[in-house]
Coordinates of C-alpha atoms and ligand atoms in Angstrom, one line a residue:
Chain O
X1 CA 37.7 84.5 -24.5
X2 CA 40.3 85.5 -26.3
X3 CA 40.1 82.9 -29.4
X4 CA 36.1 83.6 -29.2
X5 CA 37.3 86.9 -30.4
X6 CA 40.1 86.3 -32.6
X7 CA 38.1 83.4 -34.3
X8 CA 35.3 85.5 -36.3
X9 CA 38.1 87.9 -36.8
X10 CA 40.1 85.9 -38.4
X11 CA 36.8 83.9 -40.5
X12 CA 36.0 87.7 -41.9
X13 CA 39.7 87.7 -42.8
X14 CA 40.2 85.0 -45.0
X15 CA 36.8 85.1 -46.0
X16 CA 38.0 87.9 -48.2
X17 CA 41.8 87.4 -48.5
X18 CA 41.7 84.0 -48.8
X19 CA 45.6 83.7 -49.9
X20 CA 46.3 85.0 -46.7
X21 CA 47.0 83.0 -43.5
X22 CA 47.7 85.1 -40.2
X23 CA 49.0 84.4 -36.9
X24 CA 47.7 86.0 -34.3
X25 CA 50.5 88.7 -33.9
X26 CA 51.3 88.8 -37.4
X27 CA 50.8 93.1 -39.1
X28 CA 47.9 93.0 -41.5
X29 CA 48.8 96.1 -42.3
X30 CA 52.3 95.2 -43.3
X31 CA 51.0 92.4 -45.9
X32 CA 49.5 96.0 -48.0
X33 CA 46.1 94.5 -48.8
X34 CA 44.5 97.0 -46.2
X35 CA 43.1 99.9 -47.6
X36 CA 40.4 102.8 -46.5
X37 CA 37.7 100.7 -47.8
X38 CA 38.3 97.0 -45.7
X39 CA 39.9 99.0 -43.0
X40 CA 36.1 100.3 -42.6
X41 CA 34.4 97.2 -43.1
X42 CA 36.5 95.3 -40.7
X43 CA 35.7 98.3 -38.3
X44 CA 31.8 97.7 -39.0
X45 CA 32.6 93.9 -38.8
X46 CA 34.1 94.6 -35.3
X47 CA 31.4 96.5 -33.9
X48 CA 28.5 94.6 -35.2
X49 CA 30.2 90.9 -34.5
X50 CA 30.5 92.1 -31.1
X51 CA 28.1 94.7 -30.0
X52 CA 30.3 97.3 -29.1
X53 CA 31.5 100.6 -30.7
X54 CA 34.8 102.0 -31.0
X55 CA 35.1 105.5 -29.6
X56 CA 37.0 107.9 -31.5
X57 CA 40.2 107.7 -29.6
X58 CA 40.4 103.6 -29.6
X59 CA 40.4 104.1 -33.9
X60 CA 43.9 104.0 -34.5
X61 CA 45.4 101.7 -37.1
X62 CA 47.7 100.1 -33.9
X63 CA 44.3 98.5 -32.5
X64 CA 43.7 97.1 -36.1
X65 CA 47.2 95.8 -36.6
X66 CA 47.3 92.6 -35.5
X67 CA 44.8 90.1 -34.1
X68 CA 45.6 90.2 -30.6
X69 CA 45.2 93.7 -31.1
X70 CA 42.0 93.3 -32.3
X71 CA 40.9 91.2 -29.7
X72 CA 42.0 93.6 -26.9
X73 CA 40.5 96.1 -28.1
X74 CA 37.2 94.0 -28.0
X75 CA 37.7 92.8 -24.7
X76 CA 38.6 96.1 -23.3
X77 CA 35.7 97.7 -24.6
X78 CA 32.9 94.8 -23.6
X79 CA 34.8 95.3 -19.7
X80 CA 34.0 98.8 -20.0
X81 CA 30.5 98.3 -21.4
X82 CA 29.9 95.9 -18.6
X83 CA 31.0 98.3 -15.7
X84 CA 29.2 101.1 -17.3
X85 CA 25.8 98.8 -17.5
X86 CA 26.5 97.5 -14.1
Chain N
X1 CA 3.0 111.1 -65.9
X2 CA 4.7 108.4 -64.1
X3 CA 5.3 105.1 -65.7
X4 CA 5.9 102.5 -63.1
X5 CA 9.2 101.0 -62.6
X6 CA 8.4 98.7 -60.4
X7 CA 6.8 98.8 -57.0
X8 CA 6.6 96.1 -53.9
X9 CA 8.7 93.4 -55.1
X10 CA 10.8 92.2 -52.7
X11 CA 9.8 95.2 -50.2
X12 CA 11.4 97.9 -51.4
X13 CA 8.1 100.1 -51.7
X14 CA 8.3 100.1 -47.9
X15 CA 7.1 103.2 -47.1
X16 CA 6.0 103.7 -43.2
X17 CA 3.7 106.7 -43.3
X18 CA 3.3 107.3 -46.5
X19 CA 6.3 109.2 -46.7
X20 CA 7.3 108.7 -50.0
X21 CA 3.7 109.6 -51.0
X22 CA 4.4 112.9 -49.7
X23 CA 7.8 113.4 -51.6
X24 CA 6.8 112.2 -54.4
X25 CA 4.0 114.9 -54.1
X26 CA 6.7 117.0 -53.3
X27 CA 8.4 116.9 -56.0
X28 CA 6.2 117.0 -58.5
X29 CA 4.5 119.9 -57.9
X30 CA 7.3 121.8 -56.3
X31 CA 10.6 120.6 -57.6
X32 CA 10.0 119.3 -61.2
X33 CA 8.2 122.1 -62.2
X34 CA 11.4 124.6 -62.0
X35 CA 14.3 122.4 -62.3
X36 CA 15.1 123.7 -66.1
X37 CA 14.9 127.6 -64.9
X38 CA 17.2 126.7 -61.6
X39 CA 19.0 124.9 -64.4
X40 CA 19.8 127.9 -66.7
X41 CA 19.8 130.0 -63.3
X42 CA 23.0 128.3 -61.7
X43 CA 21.1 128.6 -58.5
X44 CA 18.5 126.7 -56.0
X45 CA 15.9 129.7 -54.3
X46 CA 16.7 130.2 -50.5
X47 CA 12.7 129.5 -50.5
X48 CA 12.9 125.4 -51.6
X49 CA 16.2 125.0 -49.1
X50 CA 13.2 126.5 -46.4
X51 CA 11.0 124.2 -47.6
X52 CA 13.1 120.8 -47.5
X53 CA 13.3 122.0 -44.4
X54 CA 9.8 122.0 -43.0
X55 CA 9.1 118.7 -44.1
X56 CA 12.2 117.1 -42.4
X57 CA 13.8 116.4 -45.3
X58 CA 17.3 117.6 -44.4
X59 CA 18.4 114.8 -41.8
X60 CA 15.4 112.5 -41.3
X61 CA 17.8 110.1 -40.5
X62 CA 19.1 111.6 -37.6
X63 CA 16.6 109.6 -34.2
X64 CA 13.8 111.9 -32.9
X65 CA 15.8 113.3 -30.4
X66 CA 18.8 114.6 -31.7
X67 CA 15.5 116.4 -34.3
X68 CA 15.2 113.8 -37.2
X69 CA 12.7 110.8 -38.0
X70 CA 14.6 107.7 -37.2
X71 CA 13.9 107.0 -41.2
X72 CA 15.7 104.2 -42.1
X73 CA 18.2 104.3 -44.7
X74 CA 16.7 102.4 -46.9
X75 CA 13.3 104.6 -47.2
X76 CA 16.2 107.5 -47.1
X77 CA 17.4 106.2 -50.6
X78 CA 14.3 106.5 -51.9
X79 CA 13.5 109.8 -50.7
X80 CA 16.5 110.8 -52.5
X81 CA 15.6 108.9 -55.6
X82 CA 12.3 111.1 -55.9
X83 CA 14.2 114.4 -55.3
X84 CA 16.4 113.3 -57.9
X85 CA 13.6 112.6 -60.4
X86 CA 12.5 115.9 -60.0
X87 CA 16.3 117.7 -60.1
X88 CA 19.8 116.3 -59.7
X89 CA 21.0 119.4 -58.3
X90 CA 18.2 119.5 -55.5
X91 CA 19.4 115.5 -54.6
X92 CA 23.1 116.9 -54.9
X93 CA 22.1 119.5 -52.0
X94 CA 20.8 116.7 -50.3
X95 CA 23.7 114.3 -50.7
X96 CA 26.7 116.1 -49.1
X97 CA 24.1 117.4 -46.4
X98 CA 24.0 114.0 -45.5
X99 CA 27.7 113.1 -45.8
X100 CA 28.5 115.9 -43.6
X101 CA 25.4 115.4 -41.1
X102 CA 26.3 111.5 -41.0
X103 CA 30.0 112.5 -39.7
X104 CA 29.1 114.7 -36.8
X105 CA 26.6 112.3 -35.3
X106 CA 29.1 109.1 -35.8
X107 CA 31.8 110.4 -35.1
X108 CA 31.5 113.5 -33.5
X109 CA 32.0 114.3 -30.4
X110 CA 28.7 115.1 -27.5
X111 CA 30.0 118.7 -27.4
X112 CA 30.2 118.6 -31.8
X113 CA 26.5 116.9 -31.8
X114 CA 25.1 119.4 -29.1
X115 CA 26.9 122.4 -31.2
X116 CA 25.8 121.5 -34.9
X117 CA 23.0 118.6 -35.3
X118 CA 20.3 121.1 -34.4
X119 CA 20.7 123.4 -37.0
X120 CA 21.9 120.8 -39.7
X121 CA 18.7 119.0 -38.6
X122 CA 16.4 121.7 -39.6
X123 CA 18.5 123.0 -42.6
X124 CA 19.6 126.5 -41.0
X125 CA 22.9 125.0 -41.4
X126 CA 23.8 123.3 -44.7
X127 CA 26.8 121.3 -45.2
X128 CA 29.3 121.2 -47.6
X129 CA 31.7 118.0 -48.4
X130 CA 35.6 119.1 -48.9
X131 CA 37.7 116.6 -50.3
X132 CA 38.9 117.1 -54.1
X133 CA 41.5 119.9 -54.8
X134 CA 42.1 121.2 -57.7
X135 CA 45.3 118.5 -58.3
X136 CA 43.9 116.0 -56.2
X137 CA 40.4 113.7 -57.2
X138 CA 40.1 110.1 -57.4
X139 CA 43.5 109.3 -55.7
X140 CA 42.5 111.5 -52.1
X141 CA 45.7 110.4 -50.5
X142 CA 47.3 113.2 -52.5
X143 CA 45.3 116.1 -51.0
X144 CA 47.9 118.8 -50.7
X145 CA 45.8 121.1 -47.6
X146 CA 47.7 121.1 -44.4
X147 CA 46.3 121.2 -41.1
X148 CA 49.2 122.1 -38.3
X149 CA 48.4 121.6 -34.9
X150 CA 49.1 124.7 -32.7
X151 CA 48.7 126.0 -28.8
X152 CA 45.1 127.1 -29.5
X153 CA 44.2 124.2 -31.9
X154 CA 44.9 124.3 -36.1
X155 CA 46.0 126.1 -38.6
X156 CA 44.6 125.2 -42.1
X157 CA 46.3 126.1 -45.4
X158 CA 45.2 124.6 -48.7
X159 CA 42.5 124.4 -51.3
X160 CA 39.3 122.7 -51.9
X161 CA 37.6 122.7 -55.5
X162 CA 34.0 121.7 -56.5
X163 CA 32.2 121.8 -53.6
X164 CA 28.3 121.2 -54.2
X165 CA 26.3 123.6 -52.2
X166 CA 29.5 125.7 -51.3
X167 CA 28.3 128.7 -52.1
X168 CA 25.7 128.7 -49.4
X169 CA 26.8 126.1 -46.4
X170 CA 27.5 127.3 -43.4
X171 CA 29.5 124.3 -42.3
X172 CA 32.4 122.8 -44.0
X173 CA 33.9 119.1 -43.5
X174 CA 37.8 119.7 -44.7
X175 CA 40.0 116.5 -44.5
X176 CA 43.6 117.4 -44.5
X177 CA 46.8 116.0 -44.0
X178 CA 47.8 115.8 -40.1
X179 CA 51.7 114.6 -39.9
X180 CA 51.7 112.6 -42.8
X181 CA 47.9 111.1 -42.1
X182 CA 44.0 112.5 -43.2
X183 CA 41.9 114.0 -40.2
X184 CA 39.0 115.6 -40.7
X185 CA 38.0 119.1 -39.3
X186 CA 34.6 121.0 -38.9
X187 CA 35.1 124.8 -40.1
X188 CA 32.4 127.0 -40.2
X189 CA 32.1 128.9 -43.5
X190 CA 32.3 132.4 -42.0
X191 CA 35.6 131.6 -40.3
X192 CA 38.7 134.2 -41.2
X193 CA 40.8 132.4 -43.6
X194 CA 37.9 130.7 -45.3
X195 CA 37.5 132.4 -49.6
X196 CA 34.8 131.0 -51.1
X197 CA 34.4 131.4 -54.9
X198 CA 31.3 130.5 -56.9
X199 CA 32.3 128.0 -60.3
X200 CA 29.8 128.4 -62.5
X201 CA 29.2 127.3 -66.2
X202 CA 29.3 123.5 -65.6
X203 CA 27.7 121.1 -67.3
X204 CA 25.5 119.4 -65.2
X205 CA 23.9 119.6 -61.7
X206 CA 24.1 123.3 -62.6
X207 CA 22.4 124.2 -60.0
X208 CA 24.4 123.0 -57.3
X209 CA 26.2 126.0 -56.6
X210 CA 29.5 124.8 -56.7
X211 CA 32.5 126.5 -55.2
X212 CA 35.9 126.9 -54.7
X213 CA 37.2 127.1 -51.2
X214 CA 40.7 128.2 -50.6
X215 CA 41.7 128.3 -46.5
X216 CA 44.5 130.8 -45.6
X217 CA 45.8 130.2 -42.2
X218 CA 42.7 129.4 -41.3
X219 CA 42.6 129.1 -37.1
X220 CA 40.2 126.6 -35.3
X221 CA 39.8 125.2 -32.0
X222 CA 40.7 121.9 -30.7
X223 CA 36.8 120.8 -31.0
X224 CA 37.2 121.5 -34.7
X225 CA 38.7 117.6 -35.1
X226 CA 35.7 115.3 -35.8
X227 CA 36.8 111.4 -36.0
X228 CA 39.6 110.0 -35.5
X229 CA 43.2 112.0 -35.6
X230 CA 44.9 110.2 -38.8
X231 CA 42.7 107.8 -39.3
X232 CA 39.4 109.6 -40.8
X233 CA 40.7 107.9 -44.4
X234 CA 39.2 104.9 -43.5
X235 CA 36.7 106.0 -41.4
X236 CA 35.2 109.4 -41.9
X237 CA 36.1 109.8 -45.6
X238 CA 34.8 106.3 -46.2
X239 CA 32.1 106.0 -44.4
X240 CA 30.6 109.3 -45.7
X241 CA 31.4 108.8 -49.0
X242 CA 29.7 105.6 -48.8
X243 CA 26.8 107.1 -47.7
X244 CA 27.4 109.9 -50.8
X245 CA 28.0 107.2 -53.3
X246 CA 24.5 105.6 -51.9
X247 CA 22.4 108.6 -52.6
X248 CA 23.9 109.6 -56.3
X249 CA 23.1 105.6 -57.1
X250 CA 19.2 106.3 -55.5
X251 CA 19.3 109.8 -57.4
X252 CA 20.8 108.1 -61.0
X253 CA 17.4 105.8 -60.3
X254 CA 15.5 109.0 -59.9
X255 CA 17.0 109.9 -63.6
X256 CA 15.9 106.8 -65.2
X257 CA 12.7 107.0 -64.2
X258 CA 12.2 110.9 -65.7
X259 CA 13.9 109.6 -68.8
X260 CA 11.4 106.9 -68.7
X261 CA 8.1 109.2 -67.9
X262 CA 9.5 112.0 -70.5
X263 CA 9.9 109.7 -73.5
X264 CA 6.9 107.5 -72.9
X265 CA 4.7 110.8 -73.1
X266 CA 6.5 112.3 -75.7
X267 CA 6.6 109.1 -77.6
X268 CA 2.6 108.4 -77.3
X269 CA 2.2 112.2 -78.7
X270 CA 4.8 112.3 -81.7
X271 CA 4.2 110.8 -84.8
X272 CA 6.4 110.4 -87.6
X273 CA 6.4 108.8 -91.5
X274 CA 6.1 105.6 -90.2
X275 CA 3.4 106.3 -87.7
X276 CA 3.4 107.1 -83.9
X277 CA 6.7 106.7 -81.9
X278 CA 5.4 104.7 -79.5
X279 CA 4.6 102.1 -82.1
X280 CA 8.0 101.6 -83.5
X281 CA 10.2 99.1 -82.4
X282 CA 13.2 100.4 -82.4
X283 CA 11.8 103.2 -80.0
X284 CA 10.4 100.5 -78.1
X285 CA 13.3 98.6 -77.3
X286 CA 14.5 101.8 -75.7
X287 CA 11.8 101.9 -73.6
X288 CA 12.0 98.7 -72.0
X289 CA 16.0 99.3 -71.3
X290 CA 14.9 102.3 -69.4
X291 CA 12.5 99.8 -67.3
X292 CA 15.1 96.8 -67.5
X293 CA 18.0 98.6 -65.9
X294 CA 16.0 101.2 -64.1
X295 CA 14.3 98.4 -61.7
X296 CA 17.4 96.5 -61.7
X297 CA 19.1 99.8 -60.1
X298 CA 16.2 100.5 -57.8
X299 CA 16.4 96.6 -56.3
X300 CA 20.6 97.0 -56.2
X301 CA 20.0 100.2 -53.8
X302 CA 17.0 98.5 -52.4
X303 CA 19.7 95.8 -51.1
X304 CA 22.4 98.4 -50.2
X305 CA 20.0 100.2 -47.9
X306 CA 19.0 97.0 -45.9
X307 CA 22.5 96.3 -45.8
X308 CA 23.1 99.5 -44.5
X309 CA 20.0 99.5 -41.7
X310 CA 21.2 96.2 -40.6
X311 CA 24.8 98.0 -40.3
X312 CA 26.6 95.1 -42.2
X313 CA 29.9 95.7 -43.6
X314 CA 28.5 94.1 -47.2
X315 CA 26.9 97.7 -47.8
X316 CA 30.2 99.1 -48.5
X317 CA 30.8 96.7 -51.7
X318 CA 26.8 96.8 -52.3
X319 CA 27.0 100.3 -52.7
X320 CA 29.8 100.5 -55.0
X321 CA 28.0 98.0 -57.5
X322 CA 24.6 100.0 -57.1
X323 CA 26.2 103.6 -57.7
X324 CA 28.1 101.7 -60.4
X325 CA 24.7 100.3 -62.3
X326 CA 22.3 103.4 -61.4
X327 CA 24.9 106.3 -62.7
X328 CA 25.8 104.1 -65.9
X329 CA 22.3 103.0 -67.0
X330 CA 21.0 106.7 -66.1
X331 CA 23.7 107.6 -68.4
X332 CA 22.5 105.4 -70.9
X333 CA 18.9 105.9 -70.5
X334 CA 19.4 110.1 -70.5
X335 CA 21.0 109.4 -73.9
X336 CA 18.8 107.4 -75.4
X337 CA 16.3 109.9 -74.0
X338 CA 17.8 112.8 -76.1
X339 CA 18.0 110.8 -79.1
X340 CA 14.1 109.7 -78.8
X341 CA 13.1 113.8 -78.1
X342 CA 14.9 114.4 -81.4
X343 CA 15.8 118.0 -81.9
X344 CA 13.6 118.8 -79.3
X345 CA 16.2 116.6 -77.3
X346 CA 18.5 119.3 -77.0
X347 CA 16.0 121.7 -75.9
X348 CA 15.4 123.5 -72.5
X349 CA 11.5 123.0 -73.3
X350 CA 12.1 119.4 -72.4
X351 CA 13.7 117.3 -69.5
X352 CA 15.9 115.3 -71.4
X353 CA 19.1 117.0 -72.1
X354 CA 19.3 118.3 -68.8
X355 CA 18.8 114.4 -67.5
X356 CA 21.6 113.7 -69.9
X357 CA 23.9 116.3 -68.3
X358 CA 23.1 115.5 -65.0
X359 CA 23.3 112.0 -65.3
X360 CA 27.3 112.3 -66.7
X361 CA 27.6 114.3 -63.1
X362 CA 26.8 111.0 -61.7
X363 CA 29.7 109.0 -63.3
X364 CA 32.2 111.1 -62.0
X365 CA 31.4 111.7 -58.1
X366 CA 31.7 109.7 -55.3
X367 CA 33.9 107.4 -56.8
X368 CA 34.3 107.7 -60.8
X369 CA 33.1 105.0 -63.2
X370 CA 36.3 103.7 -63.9
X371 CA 36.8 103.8 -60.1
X372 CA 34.1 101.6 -59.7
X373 CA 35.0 99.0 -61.9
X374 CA 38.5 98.7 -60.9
X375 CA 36.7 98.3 -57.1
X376 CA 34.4 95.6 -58.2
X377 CA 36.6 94.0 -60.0
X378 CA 39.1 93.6 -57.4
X379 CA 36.5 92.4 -55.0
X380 CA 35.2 89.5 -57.9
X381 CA 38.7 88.3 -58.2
X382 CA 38.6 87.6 -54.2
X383 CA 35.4 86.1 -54.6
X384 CA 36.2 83.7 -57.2
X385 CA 39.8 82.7 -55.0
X386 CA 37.6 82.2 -52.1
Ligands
FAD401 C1 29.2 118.5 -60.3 C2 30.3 118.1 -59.4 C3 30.1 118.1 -58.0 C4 31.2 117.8 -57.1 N1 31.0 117.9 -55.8 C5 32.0 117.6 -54.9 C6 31.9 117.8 -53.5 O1 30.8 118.2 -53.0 N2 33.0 117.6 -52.7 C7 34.1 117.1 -53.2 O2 35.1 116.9 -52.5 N3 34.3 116.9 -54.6 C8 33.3 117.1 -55.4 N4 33.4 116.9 -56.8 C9 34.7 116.4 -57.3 C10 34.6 114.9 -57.6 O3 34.5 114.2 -56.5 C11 35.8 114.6 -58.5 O4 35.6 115.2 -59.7 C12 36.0 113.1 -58.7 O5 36.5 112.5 -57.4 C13 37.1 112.8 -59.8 O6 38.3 113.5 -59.5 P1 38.9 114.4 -60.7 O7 37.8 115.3 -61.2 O8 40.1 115.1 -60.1 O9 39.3 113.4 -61.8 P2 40.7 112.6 -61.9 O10 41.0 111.9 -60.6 O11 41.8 113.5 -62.4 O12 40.4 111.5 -62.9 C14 40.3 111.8 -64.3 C15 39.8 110.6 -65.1 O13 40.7 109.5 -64.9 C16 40.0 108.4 -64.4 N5 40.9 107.6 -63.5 C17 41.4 108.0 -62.3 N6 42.2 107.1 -61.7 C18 42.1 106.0 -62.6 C19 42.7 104.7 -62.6 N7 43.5 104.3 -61.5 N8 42.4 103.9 -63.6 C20 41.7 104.3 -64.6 N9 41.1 105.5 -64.7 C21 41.3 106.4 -63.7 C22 38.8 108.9 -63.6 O14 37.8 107.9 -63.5 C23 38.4 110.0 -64.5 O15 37.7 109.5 -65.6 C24 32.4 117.3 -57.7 C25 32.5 117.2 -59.1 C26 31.5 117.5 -59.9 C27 31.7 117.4 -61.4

């Protein structure tokens, strides 16, 4: 489940830092090519890639660090959806 | 007169129930009519802010229930493309209205949407968009205006400069430094603290009624946060100047198309030595730039709405490129349209040297020229490395 997440993730990634290679715990933030601007469309990306949307207090630069971080944030917020819907 | 820019191609002259018919009808009789006196008068009549609010006009993007249309964003652009054809400052109104309606329904909270949307909805409530300071424009991250959290909630301290419609919004959207990050606060004009000084004598959009807002101690409630705490940079801020940046390109579209009406009918009336201006080439080759890049910028926001509707992250960069073509062709066209009007170019009797003021507005908000093509630049070197 995990690499189902990470895997667009990382596609979107180096579809437009192509230089870039990232491990799965690796800081995107830290390699300084984040700014306002792709820190919004990888939030859009996020939500739209996988049908959820962040609530205020999940948007924090930590769940956007890294892409396990990433991908736990997905996952915790498709289990909530699911209990919710269920 | 209105000389076709283009229409269907590619569906961007969708237009679900006749909506645009009805703007357009708008603002042609109601609008266009008085955009020079509200021009030389600084000022928009309380009576036209009433009336974009009985036709929905406000926040028809907002769903039915929370007192909108549902309109899509791409029929939204080209509502605000026929405002803007009638008056810049009218579509300015319109913008940060939009910006700051945007924010509380994405990102507010049920309590902020319950609280504001209504009246925003309907117009009682305008909004006003509070970034720049008087030190601090392109580069936001240097905002100097402080909010400290306290028991109760925050305490704001700072000041805000050139905000459209601040002379008359009820609701302000402040972003401020919270420890070391930008958060983004919702402060009703009348609270203590708040100074609000009219700047008049600007060059174009005169009649945005711009304002200074400085914010002493300024005490709100917890609620008062919208967005995310330190993080509204890349959300709030970006997302709502996105949205700001979409409706200055759809209003500099709105420009080239008056420049285009005004000089074909003042050209097929003047005549000069050499005949008729409409019959001279060199007058003619102006024309069809104004058709060229106008229906270029129109199909660039086009794509930039649907973008936008199908909530892809490509709208962000689409955007930049449209506001980038619209605001510098409506530049160029505005010019070219004072030149064409001669002497009479520089006169409040005709459209075109308020166009070319308003027009300039365009290339400096939302994201400056220069801006722009640093932006789009950056993005084509990734593209090519790709
Ligand atoms: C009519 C009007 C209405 C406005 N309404 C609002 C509003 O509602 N809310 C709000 O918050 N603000 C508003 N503004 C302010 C507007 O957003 C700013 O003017 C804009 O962001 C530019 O900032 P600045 O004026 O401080 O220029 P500066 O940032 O000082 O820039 C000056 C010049 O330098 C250029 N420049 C800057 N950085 C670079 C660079 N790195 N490389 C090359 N060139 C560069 C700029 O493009 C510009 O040409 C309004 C302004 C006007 C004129």
């Amino acid at each position: 489940m995990s690499e189902d997440i990470r895997t667009p993730i990382r596609e979107f990634i180096s579809a437009k830092f192509p230089q870039i290679s990232l491990d799965d715990d690796e800081d995107i933030l830290a390699l300084g090519f984040v700014n306002s601007l792709f820190a919004m469309e990888l939030v859009m990306f996020v939500e739209r890639t996988f049908g959820v949307r962040v609530p205020n207090e999940q948007l924090k630069l930590d769940n956007f660090r890294t892409m396990n971080a990433m991908a736990d944030l997905v996952r915790g917020l498709s289990e909530s959806m699911r209990l919710s819907a269920g | 007169m209105t000389v076709p820019l283009t229409e269907a191609a590619g569906g961007t002259a969708a237009d679900p129930g006749g909506v645009l018919d009805d703007v357009r009808g708008f603002a042609e009789s109601e609008i266009a009519p008085h955009a020079e006196e509200w021009d030389q008068n600084e000022r928009l009549p309380p009576k036209l802010l009433t009336r974009i609010g009985e036709l929905g006009l406000w926040a028809p993007f907002l769903p039915a229930g929370l007192g909108g249309a549902g309109m899509t964003w791409a029929t939204l652009g080209r509502v605000h493309e026929e405002i803007g054809r009638g008056c810049s400052s009218v579509r300015s109104f319109l913008t940060v209205h939009t910006m700051v309606t945007w924010t509380v329904q994405r990102w507010g909270t049920d309590g902020q949407r319950e609280r504001w949307l209504p009246r925003l909805a309907t117009g009682e409530l305008l909004g006003a968009f509070c970034l720049t300071e008087p030190d601090s424009g392109s580069d936001a991250s240097a905002a100097g205006t402080v909010a400290e959290r306290v028991a109760s909630g925050w305490v704001i301290n700072g000041e805000k400069k050139w905000m459209t419609a601040g002379q008359v919004a009820g609701l302000l959207l402040v972003f401020c430094r919270t420890e070391g990050n930008m958060s983004a606060f919702l402060v009703p004009a009348d609270t203590p603290g708040v100074e609000i000084t009219p700047i008049t004598g600007v060059m174009g959009t005169r009649a945005s009624m711009l304002a200074r807002i400085v914010l002493r101690d300024v005490t709100v409630g917890p609620d008062a946060l919208v967005g995310p705490p330190g993080w509204a940079a890349a959300t709030v801020m970006t997302g709502a100047l996105d949205l700001g940046r979409y409706s200055v390109a759809c209003g500099s579209v709105g420009i080239l198309q008056a420049c285009l009406d005004a000089c074909v009918a003042y050209t097929s009336r003047r005549t000069v030595r050499d005949g008729r201006l409409s019959e001279l080439q060199l007058i003619r080759r102006k024309i069809s730039d104004m058709v060229v890049s106008g229906r270029a910028a129109r199909l660039l926001c086009a794509e930039a709405g649907r973008l936008k509707d199908a909530d892809d992250p490509a709208t962000i960069m689409a955007t930049w490129v449209a506001k980038y073509h619209a605001s510098t062709a409506a530049s160029a066209a505005a010019s070219d349209a004072v030149q064409i009007h001669g002497a009479n170019g520089f006169s409040a009797a005709y459209p075109a040297a308020r166009l070319y003021r308003d027009a300039k507005v365009a290339e400096v908000i939302e994201g400056s020229t220069e801006l722009q093509q640093l932006t789009i630049a950056e993005e084509a070197y990734r593209e090519v490395a790709r």
